[in-house]
PDB file of C-alpha atoms in Angstrom:
ATOM      1  CA  MET A 221       2.868 -51.342  48.764  1.00 35.00           C
ATOM      2  CA  SER A 222       1.613 -51.961  52.195  1.00 37.00           C
ATOM      3  CA  ALA A 223      -0.741 -54.818  53.477  1.00 36.00           C
ATOM      4  CA  ALA A 224      -3.464 -52.231  53.793  1.00 37.00           C
ATOM      5  CA  ALA A 225      -3.147 -50.813  50.290  1.00 38.00           C
ATOM      6  CA  ARG A 226      -3.140 -54.391  48.912  1.00 37.00           C
ATOM      7  CA  LEU A 227      -6.472 -55.476  50.763  1.00 39.00           C
ATOM      8  CA  ILE A 228      -8.082 -52.488  48.734  1.00 53.00           C
ATOM      9  CA  SER A 229      -7.536 -53.877  45.399  1.00 65.00           C
ATOM     10  CA  PRO A 230     -10.763 -55.264  43.834  1.00 78.00           C
ATOM     11  CA  GLN A 231      -9.311 -58.266  42.850  1.00 71.00           C
ATOM     12  CA  THR A 232      -8.352 -59.248  46.489  1.00 63.00           C
ATOM     13  CA  LEU A 233     -11.678 -57.929  47.753  1.00 69.00           C
ATOM     14  CA  ALA A 234     -13.467 -60.300  45.499  1.00 70.00           C
ATOM     15  CA  GLY A 235     -12.115 -63.056  47.871  1.00 62.00           C
ATOM     16  CA  LEU A 236     -13.513 -62.073  50.949  1.00 65.00           C
ATOM     17  CA  ALA A 237     -17.224 -63.738  50.988  1.00 58.00           C
ATOM     18  CA  ASN A 238     -18.837 -61.330  53.518  1.00 76.00           C
ATOM     19  CA  LEU A 239     -19.735 -57.975  51.881  1.00 81.00           C
ATOM     20  CA  GLU A 240     -20.161 -56.011  55.403  1.00 82.00           C
ATOM     21  CA  LEU A 241     -16.317 -57.303  56.559  1.00 78.00           C
ATOM     22  CA  LEU A 242     -15.376 -56.025  52.722  1.00 79.00           C
ATOM     23  CA  ALA A 243     -16.991 -52.727  53.303  1.00 83.00           C
ATOM     24  CA  ARG A 244     -15.203 -52.387  56.460  1.00 81.00           C
ATOM     25  CA  VAL A 245     -11.705 -53.210  54.956  1.00 76.00           C
ATOM     26  CA  VAL A 246     -12.445 -50.459  52.535  1.00 78.00           C
ATOM     27  CA  VAL A 247     -13.955 -47.864  54.618  1.00 77.00           C
ATOM     28  CA  GLU A 248     -10.864 -48.208  57.254  1.00 73.00           C
ATOM     29  CA  GLY A 249      -8.017 -48.318  54.426  1.00 67.00           C
ATOM     30  CA  ALA A 250      -9.659 -44.933  53.005  1.00 66.00           C
ATOM     31  CA  LEU A 251     -10.114 -43.292  56.338  1.00 62.00           C
ATOM     32  CA  ILE A 252      -6.341 -43.931  57.083  1.00 55.00           C
ATOM     33  CA  GLY A 253      -5.441 -42.491  54.222  1.00 53.00           C
ATOM     34  CA  LEU A 254      -7.247 -39.073  54.548  1.00 48.00           C
ATOM     35  CA  HIS A 255      -6.575 -36.221  56.807  1.00 40.00           C
ATOM     36  CA  ARG A 256      -9.716 -35.326  58.940  1.00 43.00           C
ATOM     37  CA  SER A 257     -11.510 -32.814  57.235  1.00 42.00           C
ATOM     38  CA  PRO A 258     -12.069 -29.160  59.054  1.00 39.00           C
ATOM     39  CA  ARG A 259     -15.851 -29.632  58.266  1.00 41.00           C
ATOM     40  CA  PHE A 260     -17.611 -32.050  60.865  1.00 38.00           C
ATOM     41  CA  GLY A 261     -18.105 -35.488  59.348  1.00 42.00           C
ATOM     42  CA  PHE A 262     -16.956 -39.104  59.045  1.00 41.00           C
ATOM     43  CA  SER A 263     -16.622 -39.677  62.782  1.00 43.00           C
ATOM     44  CA  GLN A 264     -18.511 -39.588  65.803  1.00 44.00           C
ATOM     45  CA  GLU A 265     -15.604 -37.957  67.875  1.00 46.00           C
ATOM     46  CA  PHE A 266     -16.816 -35.015  70.156  1.00 45.00           C
ATOM     47  CA  ALA A 267     -15.955 -31.787  68.666  1.00 46.00           C
ATOM     48  CA  GLU A 268     -17.032 -28.730  70.732  1.00 50.00           C
ATOM     49  CA  TYR A 269     -19.654 -27.035  72.992  1.00 54.00           C
ATOM     50  CA  ARG A 270     -21.834 -24.350  71.783  1.00 59.00           C
ATOM     51  CA  ALA A 271     -24.830 -22.311  72.960  1.00 70.00           C
ATOM     52  CA  TYR A 272     -27.900 -23.919  72.633  1.00 67.00           C
ATOM     53  CA  THR A 273     -30.452 -22.195  70.153  1.00 72.00           C
ATOM     54  CA  PRO A 274     -34.170 -23.339  69.377  1.00 75.00           C
ATOM     55  CA  GLY A 275     -34.301 -26.286  66.920  1.00 68.00           C
ATOM     56  CA  ASP A 276     -31.473 -27.907  68.172  1.00 68.00           C
ATOM     57  CA  ASP A 277     -31.827 -31.869  69.181  1.00 66.00           C
ATOM     58  CA  PRO A 278     -32.110 -32.075  72.899  1.00 74.00           C
ATOM     59  CA  ARG A 279     -30.415 -35.014  73.296  1.00 69.00           C
ATOM     60  CA  PHE A 280     -27.006 -33.509  72.600  1.00 67.00           C
ATOM     61  CA  ILE A 281     -27.959 -30.965  75.813  1.00 75.00           C
ATOM     62  CA  ASP A 282     -24.969 -31.370  78.435  1.00 72.00           C
ATOM     63  CA  TRP A 283     -27.092 -31.498  81.396  1.00 75.00           C
ATOM     64  CA  ASN A 284     -23.938 -31.707  83.486  1.00 72.00           C
ATOM     65  CA  VAL A 285     -23.129 -28.356  82.354  1.00 67.00           C
ATOM     66  CA  PHE A 286     -26.502 -26.980  82.738  1.00 72.00           C
ATOM     67  CA  ALA A 287     -26.417 -27.976  86.402  1.00 75.00           C
ATOM     68  CA  ARG A 288     -23.062 -26.279  87.077  1.00 70.00           C
ATOM     69  CA  ALA A 289     -23.141 -22.806  84.875  1.00 70.00           C
ATOM     70  CA  ASP A 290     -27.168 -22.891  84.657  1.00 74.00           C
ATOM     71  CA  ARG A 291     -26.357 -22.458  81.120  1.00 73.00           C
ATOM     72  CA  THR A 292     -27.716 -24.481  78.366  1.00 78.00           C
ATOM     73  CA  TYR A 293     -24.970 -25.870  75.877  1.00 69.00           C
ATOM     74  CA  VAL A 294     -24.968 -28.524  73.074  1.00 67.00           C
ATOM     75  CA  LYS A 295     -22.162 -30.951  72.275  1.00 61.00           C
ATOM     76  CA  ARG A 296     -21.232 -30.787  68.539  1.00 54.00           C
ATOM     77  CA  PHE A 297     -19.911 -34.088  67.253  1.00 50.00           C
ATOM     78  CA  PHE A 298     -18.131 -35.180  63.980  1.00 46.00           C
ATOM     79  CA  GLY A 299     -20.461 -37.029  62.031  1.00 48.00           C
ATOM     80  CA  THR A 300     -23.988 -35.741  62.863  1.00 47.00           C
ATOM     81  CA  THR A 301     -25.007 -34.936  59.743  1.00 52.00           C
ATOM     82  CA  ASN A 302     -28.439 -36.910  59.390  1.00 63.00           C
ATOM     83  CA  THR A 303     -28.083 -37.185  55.706  1.00 78.00           C
ATOM     84  CA  ARG A 304     -30.107 -39.543  53.549  1.00 87.00           C
ATOM     85  CA  LEU A 305     -28.040 -41.169  51.048  1.00 91.00           C
ATOM     86  CA  THR A 306     -29.803 -43.382  48.047  1.00 93.00           C
ATOM     87  CA  VAL A 307     -27.380 -45.919  45.782  1.00 95.00           C
ATOM     88  CA  LEU A 308     -28.786 -46.629  42.563  1.00 95.00           C
ATOM     89  CA  VAL A 309     -26.850 -49.745  40.829  1.00 96.00           C
ATOM     90  CA  ASP A 310     -27.080 -50.614  37.145  1.00 96.00           C
ATOM     91  CA  THR A 311     -27.469 -54.452  36.905  1.00 95.00           C
ATOM     92  CA  SER A 312     -27.635 -54.603  33.285  1.00 94.00           C
ATOM     93  CA  ALA A 313     -26.013 -57.223  31.079  1.00 92.00           C
ATOM     94  CA  SER A 314     -23.012 -54.757  30.061  1.00 91.00           C
ATOM     95  CA  MET A 315     -22.219 -54.578  33.936  1.00 94.00           C
ATOM     96  CA  GLY A 316     -21.437 -58.313  34.254  1.00 91.00           C
ATOM     97  CA  VAL A 317     -18.755 -58.742  31.536  1.00 78.00           C
ATOM     98  CA  PRO A 318     -15.200 -58.769  32.657  1.00 70.00           C
ATOM     99  CA  ALA A 319     -13.491 -57.776  29.702  1.00 61.00           C
ATOM    100  CA  SER A 320     -10.111 -58.496  31.194  1.00 64.00           C
ATOM    101  CA  PRO A 321      -8.872 -61.910  32.100  1.00 69.00           C
ATOM    102  CA  GLY A 322      -9.018 -62.490  35.889  1.00 71.00           C
ATOM    103  CA  ALA A 323     -10.734 -58.772  36.545  1.00 76.00           C
ATOM    104  CA  VAL A 324     -13.860 -58.218  38.395  1.00 88.00           C
ATOM    105  CA  SER A 325     -16.579 -57.291  36.892  1.00 92.00           C
ATOM    106  CA  LYS A 326     -18.011 -53.672  37.061  1.00 95.00           C
ATOM    107  CA  LEU A 327     -21.264 -55.009  38.769  1.00 95.00           C
ATOM    108  CA  ASP A 328     -18.990 -56.697  41.478  1.00 93.00           C
ATOM    109  CA  TYR A 329     -16.933 -53.283  41.341  1.00 93.00           C
ATOM    110  CA  ALA A 330     -20.086 -51.380  42.241  1.00 95.00           C
ATOM    111  CA  ARG A 331     -21.391 -54.016  44.711  1.00 94.00           C
ATOM    112  CA  PHE A 332     -18.236 -53.488  46.522  1.00 92.00           C
ATOM    113  CA  LEU A 333     -18.378 -49.637  46.249  1.00 93.00           C
ATOM    114  CA  ALA A 334     -21.851 -49.583  47.336  1.00 94.00           C
ATOM    115  CA  ALA A 335     -21.319 -51.933  50.369  1.00 93.00           C
ATOM    116  CA  ALA A 336     -18.423 -49.317  51.642  1.00 91.00           C
ATOM    117  CA  LEU A 337     -21.123 -46.186  51.106  1.00 92.00           C
ATOM    118  CA  ILE A 338     -23.602 -47.956  53.193  1.00 92.00           C
ATOM    119  CA  HIS A 339     -20.829 -48.984  55.943  1.00 88.00           C
ATOM    120  CA  VAL A 340     -20.156 -45.149  55.858  1.00 86.00           C
ATOM    121  CA  ALA A 341     -23.564 -44.287  56.310  1.00 85.00           C
ATOM    122  CA  ALA A 342     -23.954 -46.645  59.215  1.00 85.00           C
ATOM    123  CA  ARG A 343     -21.246 -45.101  60.839  1.00 80.00           C
ATOM    124  CA  GLN A 344     -22.660 -41.630  60.287  1.00 77.00           C
ATOM    125  CA  HIS A 345     -26.139 -43.096  61.675  1.00 80.00           C
ATOM    126  CA  ASP A 346     -27.097 -41.586  58.444  1.00 86.00           C
ATOM    127  CA  ALA A 347     -30.182 -43.295  56.543  1.00 90.00           C
ATOM    128  CA  VAL A 348     -29.408 -45.119  53.219  1.00 93.00           C
ATOM    129  CA  GLY A 349     -31.259 -46.807  50.814  1.00 93.00           C
ATOM    130  CA  LEU A 350     -30.528 -48.951  47.703  1.00 95.00           C
ATOM    131  CA  SER A 351     -32.177 -49.333  44.098  1.00 93.00           C
ATOM    132  CA  ALA A 352     -30.961 -51.848  41.599  1.00 94.00           C
ATOM    133  CA  PHE A 353     -32.507 -51.435  37.967  1.00 92.00           C
ATOM    134  CA  ALA A 354     -32.078 -53.020  34.429  1.00 90.00           C
ATOM    135  CA  GLY A 355     -35.077 -53.260  32.159  1.00 84.00           C
ATOM    136  CA  GLU A 356     -36.716 -52.515  35.572  1.00 87.00           C
ATOM    137  CA  VAL A 357     -36.300 -51.664  39.307  1.00 88.00           C
ATOM    138  CA  HIS A 358     -35.992 -54.987  41.074  1.00 89.00           C
ATOM    139  CA  VAL A 359     -34.470 -53.945  44.334  1.00 91.00           C
ATOM    140  CA  GLN A 360     -36.240 -50.761  46.312  1.00 91.00           C
ATOM    141  CA  ARG A 361     -35.076 -50.083  49.750  1.00 92.00           C
ATOM    142  CA  PRO A 362     -36.128 -46.920  51.238  1.00 91.00           C
ATOM    143  CA  PRO A 363     -33.431 -44.695  53.368  1.00 91.00           C
ATOM    144  CA  ALA A 364     -33.179 -46.113  56.759  1.00 92.00           C
ATOM    145  CA  ALA A 365     -30.745 -45.944  59.521  1.00 89.00           C
ATOM    146  CA  ARG A 366     -31.813 -48.926  61.775  1.00 91.00           C
ATOM    147  CA  ALA A 367     -29.350 -51.958  61.883  1.00 90.00           C
ATOM    148  CA  ARG A 368     -31.685 -54.470  60.684  1.00 93.00           C
ATOM    149  CA  ALA A 369     -32.260 -52.342  57.645  1.00 94.00           C
ATOM    150  CA  ILE A 370     -28.457 -51.841  56.669  1.00 93.00           C
ATOM    151  CA  GLN A 371     -28.066 -55.635  56.986  1.00 93.00           C
ATOM    152  CA  ALA A 372     -31.028 -55.877  54.376  1.00 94.00           C
ATOM    153  CA  LEU A 373     -28.835 -53.801  52.258  1.00 95.00           C
ATOM    154  CA  TYR A 374     -25.961 -56.050  52.297  1.00 93.00           C
ATOM    155  CA  HIS A 375     -28.234 -58.958  51.444  1.00 93.00           C
ATOM    156  CA  ASP A 376     -29.446 -57.320  48.553  1.00 95.00           C
ATOM    157  CA  LEU A 377     -26.243 -56.403  47.152  1.00 94.00           C
ATOM    158  CA  ASP A 378     -25.221 -60.123  47.773  1.00 91.00           C
ATOM    159  CA  GLY A 379     -27.895 -61.037  45.371  1.00 93.00           C
ATOM    160  CA  LEU A 380     -27.416 -58.881  42.445  1.00 94.00           C
ATOM    161  CA  ARG A 381     -26.910 -60.346  39.017  1.00 93.00           C
ATOM    162  CA  ALA A 382     -26.314 -58.817  35.646  1.00 93.00           C
ATOM    163  CA  ALA A 383     -28.970 -59.346  33.139  1.00 91.00           C
ATOM    164  CA  GLY A 384     -30.930 -57.311  30.194  1.00 88.00           C
ATOM    165  CA  GLY A 385     -30.929 -54.169  29.025  1.00 86.00           C
ATOM    166  CA  THR A 386     -31.261 -50.741  30.860  1.00 84.00           C
ATOM    167  CA  HIS A 387     -34.750 -48.689  30.876  1.00 82.00           C
ATOM    168  CA  TRP A 388     -33.640 -45.585  32.268  1.00 86.00           C
ATOM    169  CA  SER A 389     -36.509 -43.536  32.192  1.00 82.00           C
ATOM    170  CA  ALA A 390     -38.356 -46.065  33.987  1.00 81.00           C
ATOM    171  CA  LEU A 391     -35.737 -46.169  36.781  1.00 83.00           C
ATOM    172  CA  PHE A 392     -35.974 -42.097  37.207  1.00 85.00           C
ATOM    173  CA  GLU A 393     -39.764 -42.159  37.088  1.00 82.00           C
ATOM    174  CA  HIS A 394     -39.438 -44.649  40.107  1.00 80.00           C
ATOM    175  CA  ALA A 395     -36.716 -42.869  41.668  1.00 79.00           C
ATOM    176  CA  ALA A 396     -38.751 -39.514  41.589  1.00 74.00           C
ATOM    177  CA  GLY A 397     -41.667 -40.780  42.992  1.00 73.00           C
ATOM    178  CA  ARG A 398     -39.871 -42.517  45.724  1.00 76.00           C
ATOM    179  CA  LEU A 399     -37.001 -40.484  47.036  1.00 75.00           C
ATOM    180  CA  GLY A 400     -38.996 -37.586  48.567  1.00 68.00           C
ATOM    181  CA  LYS A 401     -37.049 -35.554  50.784  1.00 69.00           C
ATOM    182  CA  ARG A 402     -33.710 -34.152  49.447  1.00 80.00           C
ATOM    183  CA  GLY A 403     -30.515 -35.825  50.118  1.00 86.00           C
ATOM    184  CA  LEU A 404     -27.450 -37.619  47.990  1.00 90.00           C
ATOM    185  CA  THR A 405     -27.966 -39.676  45.333  1.00 93.00           C
ATOM    186  CA  VAL A 406     -24.999 -41.860  44.174  1.00 95.00           C
ATOM    187  CA  LEU A 407     -25.131 -43.732  40.652  1.00 96.00           C
ATOM    188  CA  LEU A 408     -22.978 -46.451  39.971  1.00 97.00           C
ATOM    189  CA  SER A 409     -23.121 -47.610  36.333  1.00 96.00           C
ATOM    190  CA  ASP A 410     -21.086 -47.906  33.131  1.00 96.00           C
ATOM    191  CA  CYS A 411     -23.485 -45.516  31.488  1.00 95.00           C
ATOM    192  CA  PHE A 412     -23.601 -47.088  28.064  1.00 92.00           C
ATOM    193  CA  CYS A 413     -26.820 -45.086  27.330  1.00 92.00           C
ATOM    194  CA  ALA A 414     -28.109 -42.112  25.467  1.00 93.00           C
ATOM    195  CA  PRO A 415     -26.634 -38.780  27.462  1.00 95.00           C
ATOM    196  CA  GLU A 416     -29.223 -36.982  26.889  1.00 95.00           C
ATOM    197  CA  GLU A 417     -31.682 -39.738  28.755  1.00 93.00           C
ATOM    198  CA  LEU A 418     -29.485 -39.949  31.397  1.00 95.00           C
ATOM    199  CA  GLY A 419     -29.067 -36.042  31.961  1.00 95.00           C
ATOM    200  CA  ALA A 420     -32.948 -35.728  31.715  1.00 93.00           C
ATOM    201  CA  GLY A 421     -33.741 -38.225  34.612  1.00 92.00           C
ATOM    202  CA  LEU A 422     -30.592 -36.704  36.683  1.00 94.00           C
ATOM    203  CA  ARG A 423     -32.201 -33.079  36.066  1.00 93.00           C
ATOM    204  CA  ALA A 424     -35.672 -34.591  37.561  1.00 89.00           C
ATOM    205  CA  LEU A 425     -33.807 -35.552  40.750  1.00 91.00           C
ATOM    206  CA  ALA A 426     -31.777 -32.404  40.994  1.00 91.00           C
ATOM    207  CA  ALA A 427     -35.159 -30.434  40.858  1.00 89.00           C
ATOM    208  CA  ARG A 428     -36.256 -32.432  43.959  1.00 87.00           C
ATOM    209  CA  GLY A 429     -33.168 -31.075  45.849  1.00 88.00           C
ATOM    210  CA  HIS A 430     -31.023 -34.124  45.317  1.00 89.00           C
ATOM    211  CA  ASP A 431     -26.881 -33.512  45.359  1.00 92.00           C
ATOM    212  CA  LEU A 432     -25.702 -36.247  42.505  1.00 94.00           C
ATOM    213  CA  LEU A 433     -22.804 -38.073  42.243  1.00 95.00           C
ATOM    214  CA  VAL A 434     -22.191 -40.495  39.240  1.00 96.00           C
ATOM    215  CA  PHE A 435     -19.257 -43.108  39.169  1.00 96.00           C
ATOM    216  CA  GLN A 436     -19.148 -44.316  35.324  1.00 97.00           C
ATOM    217  CA  ILE A 437     -17.384 -47.418  35.721  1.00 96.00           C
ATOM    218  CA  LEU A 438     -15.688 -49.067  33.137  1.00 94.00           C
ATOM    219  CA  ASP A 439     -13.454 -52.206  32.457  1.00 91.00           C
ATOM    220  CA  PRO A 440      -9.896 -51.653  31.477  1.00 87.00           C
ATOM    221  CA  ALA A 441     -10.181 -53.589  28.394  1.00 83.00           C
ATOM    222  CA  GLU A 442     -13.221 -51.294  27.513  1.00 84.00           C
ATOM    223  CA  ARG A 443     -11.034 -48.056  28.153  1.00 82.00           C
ATOM    224  CA  GLN A 444      -7.753 -49.635  25.907  1.00 78.00           C
ATOM    225  CA  PRO A 445      -8.910 -52.396  23.988  1.00 74.00           C
ATOM    226  CA  SER A 446      -6.389 -54.703  21.761  1.00 69.00           C
ATOM    227  CA  ALA A 447      -7.087 -57.135  19.005  1.00 62.00           C
ATOM    228  CA  ALA A 448      -5.146 -58.716  16.461  1.00 57.00           C
ATOM    229  CA  GLY A 449      -6.379 -58.759  13.168  1.00 56.00           C
ATOM    230  CA  GLY A 450     -10.534 -58.767  12.857  1.00 58.00           C
ATOM    231  CA  THR A 451     -12.603 -59.019  15.873  1.00 69.00           C
ATOM    232  CA  THR A 452     -16.228 -59.434  16.158  1.00 69.00           C
ATOM    233  CA  LEU A 453     -17.813 -57.702  19.180  1.00 65.00           C
ATOM    234  CA  GLU A 454     -21.290 -58.376  20.574  1.00 65.00           C
ATOM    235  CA  ASP A 455     -23.633 -56.077  22.208  1.00 66.00           C
ATOM    236  CA  VAL A 456     -24.637 -58.551  25.438  1.00 64.00           C
ATOM    237  CA  GLU A 457     -27.591 -56.493  25.992  1.00 67.00           C
ATOM    238  CA  THR A 458     -29.031 -56.685  22.411  1.00 68.00           C
ATOM    239  CA  GLY A 459     -27.298 -59.319  20.797  1.00 66.00           C
ATOM    240  CA  VAL A 460     -26.454 -57.196  17.954  1.00 74.00           C
ATOM    241  CA  THR A 461     -22.671 -58.054  16.548  1.00 75.00           C
ATOM    242  CA  LEU A 462     -20.283 -55.667  14.579  1.00 69.00           C
ATOM    243  CA  THR A 463     -16.977 -56.726  12.972  1.00 72.00           C
ATOM    244  CA  VAL A 464     -14.038 -54.534  13.366  1.00 71.00           C
ATOM    245  CA  SER A 465     -10.656 -54.448  12.573  1.00 67.00           C
ATOM    246  CA  ALA A 466      -7.352 -53.820  14.880  1.00 68.00           C
ATOM    247  CA  GLY A 467      -7.145 -50.465  12.992  1.00 68.00           C
ATOM    248  CA  ASP A 468     -10.487 -49.519  14.279  1.00 69.00           C
ATOM    249  CA  LEU A 469      -9.825 -50.354  17.721  1.00 70.00           C
ATOM    250  CA  ALA A 470      -6.442 -48.640  17.728  1.00 71.00           C
ATOM    251  CA  ARG A 471      -7.648 -45.435  15.629  1.00 77.00           C
ATOM    252  CA  ASP A 472     -11.239 -44.855  16.215  1.00 82.00           C
ATOM    253  CA  TYR A 473     -12.392 -46.480  19.240  1.00 81.00           C
ATOM    254  CA  PRO A 474     -10.591 -44.341  22.020  1.00 85.00           C
ATOM    255  CA  GLN A 475     -11.993 -40.960  20.106  1.00 88.00           C
ATOM    256  CA  ARG A 476     -15.522 -42.511  20.338  1.00 89.00           C
ATOM    257  CA  LEU A 477     -15.143 -43.765  23.821  1.00 91.00           C
ATOM    258  CA  ALA A 478     -13.557 -40.452  24.749  1.00 93.00           C
ATOM    259  CA  GLU A 479     -16.634 -38.432  23.239  1.00 96.00           C
ATOM    260  CA  HIS A 480     -19.334 -40.379  24.874  1.00 96.00           C
ATOM    261  CA  VAL A 481     -17.464 -40.082  28.229  1.00 97.00           C
ATOM    262  CA  ALA A 482     -17.399 -36.025  27.619  1.00 97.00           C
ATOM    263  CA  GLN A 483     -20.931 -36.211  26.721  1.00 97.00           C
ATOM    264  CA  ILE A 484     -22.049 -38.396  29.962  1.00 97.00           C
ATOM    265  CA  ARG A 485     -20.095 -35.775  32.027  1.00 97.00           C
ATOM    266  CA  HIS A 486     -21.711 -32.850  30.280  1.00 97.00           C
ATOM    267  CA  ALA A 487     -25.048 -34.502  31.083  1.00 97.00           C
ATOM    268  CA  VAL A 488     -24.316 -35.034  34.569  1.00 97.00           C
ATOM    269  CA  LEU A 489     -22.747 -31.363  35.338  1.00 96.00           C
ATOM    270  CA  GLY A 490     -25.694 -30.080  33.174  1.00 96.00           C
ATOM    271  CA  ALA A 491     -27.578 -31.316  36.136  1.00 95.00           C
ATOM    272  CA  GLY A 492     -25.680 -30.017  38.766  1.00 94.00           C
ATOM    273  CA  GLY A 493     -24.118 -33.319  39.303  1.00 95.00           C
ATOM    274  CA  HIS A 494     -20.360 -34.639  39.863  1.00 94.00           C
ATOM    275  CA  HIS A 495     -19.213 -37.227  37.438  1.00 96.00           C
ATOM    276  CA  ARG A 496     -16.195 -39.355  38.094  1.00 94.00           C
ATOM    277  CA  LEU A 497     -14.664 -41.854  35.463  1.00 95.00           C
ATOM    278  CA  MET A 498     -13.563 -45.370  37.200  1.00 92.00           C
ATOM    279  CA  SER A 499     -11.680 -48.159  36.336  1.00 91.00           C
ATOM    280  CA  SER A 500     -13.117 -51.422  37.776  1.00 91.00           C
ATOM    281  CA  ASP A 501      -9.268 -52.409  38.574  1.00 88.00           C
ATOM    282  CA  GLU A 502      -8.989 -49.003  40.506  1.00 88.00           C
ATOM    283  CA  PRO A 503      -8.566 -49.474  44.303  1.00 86.00           C
ATOM    284  CA  LEU A 504     -11.709 -48.585  45.792  1.00 86.00           C
ATOM    285  CA  ASP A 505     -10.414 -46.356  48.444  1.00 81.00           C
ATOM    286  CA  GLN A 506      -9.878 -44.247  45.765  1.00 80.00           C
ATOM    287  CA  SER A 507     -13.575 -44.325  44.794  1.00 83.00           C
ATOM    288  CA  LEU A 508     -14.456 -43.867  48.506  1.00 84.00           C
ATOM    289  CA  ALA A 509     -12.049 -40.848  49.033  1.00 81.00           C
ATOM    290  CA  GLU A 510     -13.992 -39.173  46.043  1.00 82.00           C
ATOM    291  CA  TYR A 511     -17.435 -39.501  47.933  1.00 85.00           C
ATOM    292  CA  LEU A 512     -15.943 -38.365  50.988  1.00 80.00           C
ATOM    293  CA  ARG A 513     -14.875 -35.473  49.306  1.00 77.00           C
ATOM    294  CA  PHE A 514     -17.947 -34.996  47.911  1.00 81.00           C
ATOM    295  CA  ARG A 515     -19.859 -35.187  51.142  1.00 75.00           C
ATOM    296  CA  GLU A 516     -17.630 -32.367  52.173  1.00 69.00           C
ATOM    297  CA  ARG A 517     -19.009 -30.164  49.743  1.00 71.00           C
ATOM    298  CA  HIS A 518     -22.530 -31.404  50.232  1.00 66.00           C
ATOM    299  CA  PRO A 519     -23.184 -31.751  53.852  1.00 60.00           C
TER     300      PRO A 519
END
């Protein structure tokens, strides 16, 4: 494995104290691994000239060409997309439990990925906003592209802590009232919720013209639990406990989890969104590459 690939692992990234530096490492690693898209995006390099048409941004008119040829042309660049991106981060208690020894928590993984998305937006000169939520929305930054606003987003991500339960209807009511213009909305969550409640909220955002991408983040031990003999499990959000046998975990749990993930995916797809199941030990460049491919389809 190359040094660049090792740097992308969540466990290694957790050792970087600066989220902006972390985001730069993730983004550069992901871009190295991708071929340039035939569509315009993900850089600020010059692409081509084309004739000016009413409505084009006059900042991109090439006045030197106009002076020589008496014709008006605009420069077209990779990356001039003017997209509004909003990142929704679940900070409920379940996101803060690293079920695997030595692993990063799901919230840390979400923080790292959110920082990478913010860095991509900054490269693109796109407006990006952030909402962090659990029982209520406790961070709300409307989309902006200014350098000071971007720095504030990194600061907000640094301060996120996992606590409490998730009030999904409050999140979507809050988001629907503030997102306004159409754009991209990315949800980072373990999606331990009622699929119908999630679906209803996503459909409300889709009705306002938002393209939706949901990263469902699970810990490796949640996907493949192991226990010798009987085990008592506790819901960190409600305090409810449940005693299960090793046989239950081996036989029934995988099927129930698979059914829940399938229901979440169905709810997301039913709202016209895109669903991606992630593991919190999965290299972040893979997560970011998924986002970049999503951007290609939703410029």
